[in-house]
């Protein structure tokens, strides 16, 4: 289902009233509409299942024949942001690395970035962003060997409550041969370059 912008406008106006604001003052008059348009953009991924995202970005090419069977493809430093499902607060300075071991087909590299971008456009947990990217990658490439490493700051930690400004969270999602220690070492070496 597409985002219902009229409903969002109505509710944001209600929130403004509830926090003691005047939604009709000049600076806020257009805010419900702006928030609705922002939500449409940043939550676009909610309208699609992982299967649908995989079908959108599954452009693949024949893999080189003389490939070593454990050769890793790594796309690192994908910049992203998302919103945590517990506070609807932004997760920012997000850095995502996605690795996989191609079978018969290799996926277009820009598609990996697009997959990461689309699954972050949901109300998320950092742990689930990794799981979703791995799931979509597996569906799009046909490879069960996937690794996703994510670092991010959570504004619900840095800007409220405990206000731990510099803390960031790392998560890993390892599937297939990436559960083996020697493959994780190889991957970490590549990421340090
Ligand atoms: Zn949160």
Coordinates of C-alpha atoms and ligand atoms in Angstrom, one line a residue:
X1 CA 0.0 0.0 0.0
X2 CA 1.3 3.5 -0.9
X3 CA 1.8 6.0 1.9
X4 CA -1.5 7.9 2.8
X5 CA -0.3 11.5 2.8
X6 CA -3.7 13.0 3.8
X7 CA -3.8 10.8 6.9
X8 CA -0.3 11.7 7.9
X9 CA -1.1 15.5 7.5
X10 CA -4.1 15.1 9.8
X11 CA -2.1 13.2 12.5
X12 CA 0.9 15.5 12.4
X13 CA -1.4 18.4 13.0
X14 CA -2.8 16.5 15.9
X15 CA 0.7 15.8 17.3
X16 CA 1.6 19.6 17.0
X17 CA -1.5 20.4 19.0
X18 CA -0.7 17.7 21.6
X19 CA 2.8 19.0 22.3
X20 CA 1.3 22.5 22.9
X21 CA 2.1 24.1 19.6
X22 CA 0.0 26.2 17.4
X23 CA -0.2 24.4 14.0
X24 CA -1.6 27.6 12.4
X25 CA 1.4 29.8 13.1
X26 CA 3.5 30.7 10.1
X27 CA 6.4 28.3 10.6
X28 CA 4.2 25.3 11.2
X29 CA 1.5 25.9 8.6
X30 CA 3.1 23.8 6.0
X31 CA 4.7 21.3 8.4
X32 CA 2.1 18.5 8.2
X33 CA 2.4 18.6 4.4
X34 CA 6.2 18.6 4.5
X35 CA 6.3 15.7 7.0
X36 CA 3.9 13.8 4.8
X37 CA 6.1 14.2 1.8
X38 CA 9.2 13.3 3.8
X39 CA 7.5 10.1 5.1
X40 CA 6.5 9.1 1.6
X41 CA 10.1 9.3 0.7
X42 CA 11.8 7.8 3.8
X43 CA 9.3 5.0 4.3
X44 CA 9.0 4.0 0.6
X45 CA 10.4 0.6 1.4
X46 CA 7.4 -0.4 3.6
X47 CA 5.3 -0.8 0.5
X48 CA 7.4 -3.6 -0.9
X49 CA 8.2 -7.1 0.4
X50 CA 11.8 -8.4 0.3
X51 CA 10.7 -10.6 -2.7
X52 CA 9.5 -7.5 -4.5
X53 CA 12.8 -5.6 -3.8
X54 CA 14.8 -8.6 -5.1
X55 CA 12.7 -8.6 -8.3
X56 CA 13.3 -4.9 -8.7
X57 CA 17.1 -5.1 -8.5
X58 CA 18.0 -8.5 -9.7
X59 CA 19.9 -7.5 -12.8
X60 CA 22.7 -10.1 -13.0
X61 CA 25.4 -11.1 -15.5
X62 CA 27.2 -14.3 -16.2
X63 CA 30.1 -14.8 -13.7
X64 CA 33.7 -15.2 -15.0
X65 CA 34.4 -18.8 -15.7
X66 CA 37.9 -19.1 -14.0
X67 CA 36.7 -17.7 -10.7
X68 CA 38.0 -19.2 -7.5
X69 CA 34.9 -20.6 -5.7
X70 CA 35.6 -18.6 -2.5
X71 CA 36.2 -15.2 -4.3
X72 CA 34.5 -12.4 -2.4
X73 CA 32.7 -9.4 -3.9
X74 CA 32.6 -6.6 -1.4
X75 CA 30.8 -3.2 -1.7
X76 CA 31.8 -1.1 1.3
X77 CA 31.0 2.4 2.7
X78 CA 27.4 2.5 1.5
X79 CA 26.0 5.6 3.2
X80 CA 22.4 5.3 4.5
X81 CA 20.0 6.4 7.2
X82 CA 16.9 4.8 8.6
X83 CA 14.3 5.2 11.3
X84 CA 14.2 3.0 14.4
X85 CA 10.9 1.3 15.0
X86 CA 11.0 1.9 18.8
X87 CA 11.0 5.7 18.7
X88 CA 10.6 6.6 14.9
X89 CA 14.0 8.3 15.6
X90 CA 16.7 8.6 12.9
X91 CA 19.6 6.2 12.7
X92 CA 22.3 8.2 11.0
X93 CA 26.0 8.2 10.0
X94 CA 25.1 4.7 8.8
X95 CA 27.8 2.8 6.9
X96 CA 26.9 -0.5 5.3
X97 CA 29.2 -3.1 3.8
X98 CA 27.7 -5.9 1.8
X99 CA 29.7 -9.0 0.6
X100 CA 28.8 -12.1 -1.2
X101 CA 30.3 -15.0 -3.1
X102 CA 28.8 -15.2 -6.6
X103 CA 27.6 -18.6 -7.9
X104 CA 26.9 -18.6 -11.6
X105 CA 25.7 -15.0 -11.8
X106 CA 27.1 -11.7 -10.5
X107 CA 24.7 -8.8 -9.6
X108 CA 25.2 -5.3 -10.9
X109 CA 27.1 -3.4 -8.2
X110 CA 24.8 -0.4 -8.2
X111 CA 21.9 -2.8 -7.5
X112 CA 23.6 -3.7 -4.1
X113 CA 23.5 -0.1 -3.2
X114 CA 19.9 0.2 -4.3
X115 CA 18.9 -2.9 -2.2
X116 CA 20.6 -1.4 0.9
X117 CA 18.8 2.0 0.2
X118 CA 15.4 0.4 -0.2
X119 CA 15.4 -1.8 3.0
X120 CA 16.5 1.2 5.1
X121 CA 13.4 3.1 4.0
X122 CA 11.4 1.2 6.6
X123 CA 10.8 1.5 10.3
X124 CA 13.8 -0.7 11.2
X125 CA 16.1 -2.2 13.7
X126 CA 19.8 -2.1 12.8
X127 CA 19.9 -5.9 13.2
X128 CA 16.9 -6.3 10.8
X129 CA 18.5 -4.1 8.2
X130 CA 21.3 -6.5 8.0
X131 CA 19.0 -9.5 7.9
X132 CA 16.8 -7.8 5.2
X133 CA 19.8 -7.0 3.0
X134 CA 21.1 -10.5 3.3
X135 CA 17.7 -11.9 2.5
X136 CA 17.2 -9.7 -0.6
X137 CA 20.8 -10.4 -1.8
X138 CA 20.2 -14.2 -1.5
X139 CA 17.0 -13.9 -3.5
X140 CA 18.6 -11.6 -6.2
X141 CA 21.9 -13.4 -6.6
X142 CA 21.0 -17.0 -5.8
X143 CA 24.0 -17.2 -3.5
X144 CA 23.6 -18.3 0.1
X145 CA 27.0 -16.8 1.1
X146 CA 26.3 -13.2 2.2
X147 CA 27.8 -10.9 4.8
X148 CA 26.4 -7.5 5.9
X149 CA 28.3 -5.3 8.4
X150 CA 26.6 -2.1 9.6
X151 CA 27.8 0.8 11.8
X152 CA 25.3 3.5 12.7
X153 CA 24.4 6.1 15.3
X154 CA 20.9 6.0 16.8
X155 CA 19.4 9.4 17.7
X156 CA 17.3 7.7 20.3
X157 CA 20.6 7.0 22.1
X158 CA 22.6 10.1 21.2
X159 CA 20.0 12.8 21.5
X160 CA 17.6 11.6 24.2
X161 CA 17.6 9.4 27.3
X162 CA 21.2 8.6 28.1
X163 CA 22.5 11.1 25.5
X164 CA 25.6 9.1 24.7
X165 CA 26.6 11.3 21.7
X166 CA 29.6 9.4 20.3
X167 CA 28.4 5.8 20.8
X168 CA 27.8 3.9 17.6
X169 CA 26.4 0.4 17.1
X170 CA 28.0 -2.3 14.9
X171 CA 26.1 -5.3 13.7
X172 CA 27.1 -8.3 11.5
X173 CA 24.9 -10.7 9.6
X174 CA 26.8 -13.7 8.3
X175 CA 25.3 -16.4 6.1
X176 CA 26.7 -19.5 4.5
X177 CA 30.5 -19.7 4.3
X178 CA 30.8 -16.4 6.1
X179 CA 30.1 -18.2 9.3
X180 CA 33.6 -19.7 8.9
X181 CA 36.3 -17.8 10.8
X182 CA 38.8 -17.8 7.9
X183 CA 36.2 -16.2 5.6
X184 CA 35.4 -13.6 8.2
X185 CA 39.2 -12.8 8.6
X186 CA 39.5 -12.5 4.8
X187 CA 36.5 -10.1 4.7
X188 CA 37.8 -8.0 7.6
X189 CA 41.2 -7.7 5.8
X190 CA 39.4 -6.5 2.6
X191 CA 37.4 -3.9 4.6
X192 CA 40.5 -2.4 6.2
X193 CA 42.0 -1.5 2.8
Ligands
LIG1 ZN1 15.0 3.8 19.1

